[in-house]
Coordinates of N, CA and C in Angstrom, one line a residue:
M11 N 160.5 166.6 104.6 CA 160.1 166.7 106.0 C 158.8 167.4 106.1
I12 N 158.0 167.0 107.0 CA 156.7 167.5 107.3 C 156.7 168.3 108.6
G13 N 156.2 169.6 108.5 CA 156.2 170.4 109.7 C 155.0 170.1 110.6
P14 N 154.9 170.8 111.7 CA 153.7 170.6 112.6 C 152.4 171.0 111.9
S15 N 151.4 170.3 112.2 CA 150.1 170.6 111.6 C 149.6 171.9 112.0
D16 N 149.9 172.4 113.2 CA 149.6 173.8 113.6 C 150.8 174.4 114.2
P17 N 151.4 175.3 113.4 CA 152.7 175.9 113.8 C 152.5 176.9 115.0
M18 N 151.2 177.2 115.4 CA 151.0 178.1 116.5 C 150.5 177.3 117.7
A19 N 150.6 176.0 117.7 CA 150.2 175.1 118.8 C 151.0 175.5 120.1
W20 N 152.2 175.8 120.0 CA 153.1 176.2 121.1 C 152.4 177.3 121.9
A21 N 151.8 178.3 121.1 CA 151.2 179.4 121.8 C 149.8 179.1 122.3
K22 N 149.1 178.3 121.6 CA 147.7 177.9 121.9 C 147.7 177.1 123.2
F23 N 148.7 176.3 123.4 CA 148.7 175.3 124.5 C 150.0 175.4 125.3
P24 N 150.2 176.5 126.0 CA 151.4 176.7 126.8 C 151.5 175.7 127.9
R25 N 152.7 175.2 128.1 CA 153.0 174.2 129.1 C 153.7 174.7 130.3
N26 N 154.2 176.0 130.2 CA 155.0 176.5 131.4 C 155.0 178.0 131.3
Q27 N 155.5 178.6 132.3 CA 155.5 180.1 132.4 C 156.5 180.7 131.4
V28 N 157.6 180.0 131.1 CA 158.5 180.5 130.1 C 157.8 180.7 128.8
T29 N 157.0 179.7 128.4 CA 156.2 179.9 127.1 C 155.2 181.0 127.2
M30 N 154.6 181.1 128.3 CA 153.6 182.2 128.5 C 154.3 183.6 128.4
G31 N 155.5 183.7 128.9 CA 156.3 184.9 128.7 C 156.6 185.2 127.3
M32 N 156.9 184.2 126.5 CA 157.2 184.3 125.1 C 155.9 184.8 124.4
I33 N 154.7 184.2 124.8 CA 153.5 184.6 124.2 C 153.2 186.1 124.5
R34 N 153.4 186.5 125.7 CA 153.1 187.9 126.1 C 154.0 188.8 125.3
E35 N 155.3 188.5 125.2 CA 156.2 189.4 124.4 C 155.8 189.3 122.9
G36 N 155.5 188.2 122.4 CA 155.2 188.0 121.0 C 153.9 188.8 120.6
A37 N 153.0 188.9 121.6 CA 151.7 189.6 121.4 C 152.0 191.1 121.0
K38 N 153.1 191.6 121.5 CA 153.4 193.0 121.2 C 153.8 193.2 119.7
K39 N 154.2 192.2 119.0 CA 154.8 192.3 117.7 C 153.9 191.6 116.6
D40 N 153.2 190.6 117.0 CA 152.5 189.7 116.1 C 151.0 189.7 116.4
R41 N 150.1 190.1 115.5 CA 148.7 190.1 115.8 C 148.1 188.7 116.0
R42 N 148.6 187.7 115.4 CA 148.1 186.3 115.6 C 148.4 185.9 117.1
I43 N 149.6 186.2 117.5 CA 150.0 185.8 118.9 C 149.2 186.7 119.9
G44 N 149.0 187.9 119.5 CA 148.1 188.8 120.3 C 146.7 188.3 120.5
A45 N 146.1 187.8 119.4 CA 144.8 187.2 119.5 C 144.8 186.0 120.5
I46 N 145.8 185.2 120.4 CA 145.9 184.0 121.2 C 146.1 184.4 122.7
Y47 N 146.9 185.4 122.9 CA 147.1 185.9 124.3 C 145.8 186.5 124.9
R48 N 145.0 187.2 124.1 CA 143.8 187.7 124.6 C 142.8 186.6 124.9
E49 N 142.8 185.5 124.1 CA 142.0 184.3 124.3 C 142.4 183.7 125.6
H50 N 143.7 183.6 125.9 CA 144.2 183.0 127.2 C 143.7 183.8 128.4
I51 N 143.7 185.1 128.2 CA 143.2 186.0 129.3 C 141.8 185.8 129.6
A52 N 141.0 185.8 128.5 CA 139.5 185.6 128.6 C 139.2 184.2 129.1
G53 N 140.0 183.2 128.7 CA 139.7 181.8 129.2 C 140.4 181.5 130.5
R54 N 141.0 182.5 131.2 CA 141.6 182.3 132.5 C 142.8 181.3 132.4
V55 N 143.5 181.2 131.3 CA 144.7 180.4 131.2 C 145.8 181.2 131.8
C56 N 145.7 182.6 131.7 CA 146.7 183.5 132.3 C 145.9 184.7 132.8
D57 N 146.6 185.5 133.6 CA 146.0 186.8 134.0 C 146.5 187.9 133.0
D58 N 146.1 189.1 133.3 CA 146.4 190.2 132.3 C 147.9 190.6 132.4
R59 N 148.6 190.0 133.4 CA 150.1 190.3 133.5 C 150.9 189.1 132.9
G60 N 150.2 188.1 132.4 CA 150.9 187.0 131.8 C 151.3 185.9 132.7
N61 N 150.7 185.9 134.0 CA 151.0 184.9 134.9 C 150.1 183.7 134.6
L62 N 150.8 182.5 134.4 CA 150.1 181.3 134.0 C 149.2 180.8 135.1
L63 N 147.9 180.6 134.8 CA 147.0 180.1 135.8 C 146.7 178.6 135.5
K64 N 146.8 178.2 134.3 CA 146.5 176.8 133.8 C 147.6 176.5 132.8
F65 N 148.0 175.2 132.8 CA 149.0 174.8 131.8 C 148.4 173.5 131.0
W66 N 148.9 173.4 129.8 CA 148.4 172.2 129.0 C 149.3 171.0 129.3
D67 N 148.8 169.9 129.7 CA 149.6 168.7 130.0 C 149.7 167.8 128.8
G68 N 149.2 168.2 127.7 CA 149.2 167.3 126.5 C 147.8 166.7 126.2
A69 N 146.9 166.8 127.2 CA 145.6 166.3 127.0 C 144.5 167.2 127.6
T70 N 144.8 167.8 128.7 CA 143.8 168.7 129.3 C 144.5 169.9 130.0
W71 N 143.7 170.9 130.3 CA 144.3 172.1 131.1 C 144.3 171.7 132.6
Q72 N 145.5 172.0 133.2 CA 145.7 171.7 134.6 C 145.9 173.0 135.3
P73 N 145.4 173.2 136.5 CA 145.7 174.4 137.3 C 147.1 174.4 137.7
V74 N 147.7 175.6 137.8 CA 149.0 175.8 138.3 C 148.9 175.9 139.8
E75 N 149.7 175.0 140.4 CA 149.7 175.0 141.9 C 150.5 176.1 142.4
K76 N 150.0 176.8 143.4 CA 150.7 177.9 144.0 C 151.4 177.3 145.2
G77 N 152.7 177.6 145.3 CA 153.4 176.9 146.4 C 154.2 177.9 147.1

């Protein structure tokens, strides 16, 4: 069995708020996830509280619609 080519892809390309919450919590324990979380903040994928601002749709970043 072959694993994913990038085992951290789930963190690099969050698709929903639940995943972003996992990234935020994981950042407290894992320096690799912490680096990804900081990149997301810098890139405006999320704010500094972990609120998702953009999500990955499989091809591009899409803004989260506020409703």
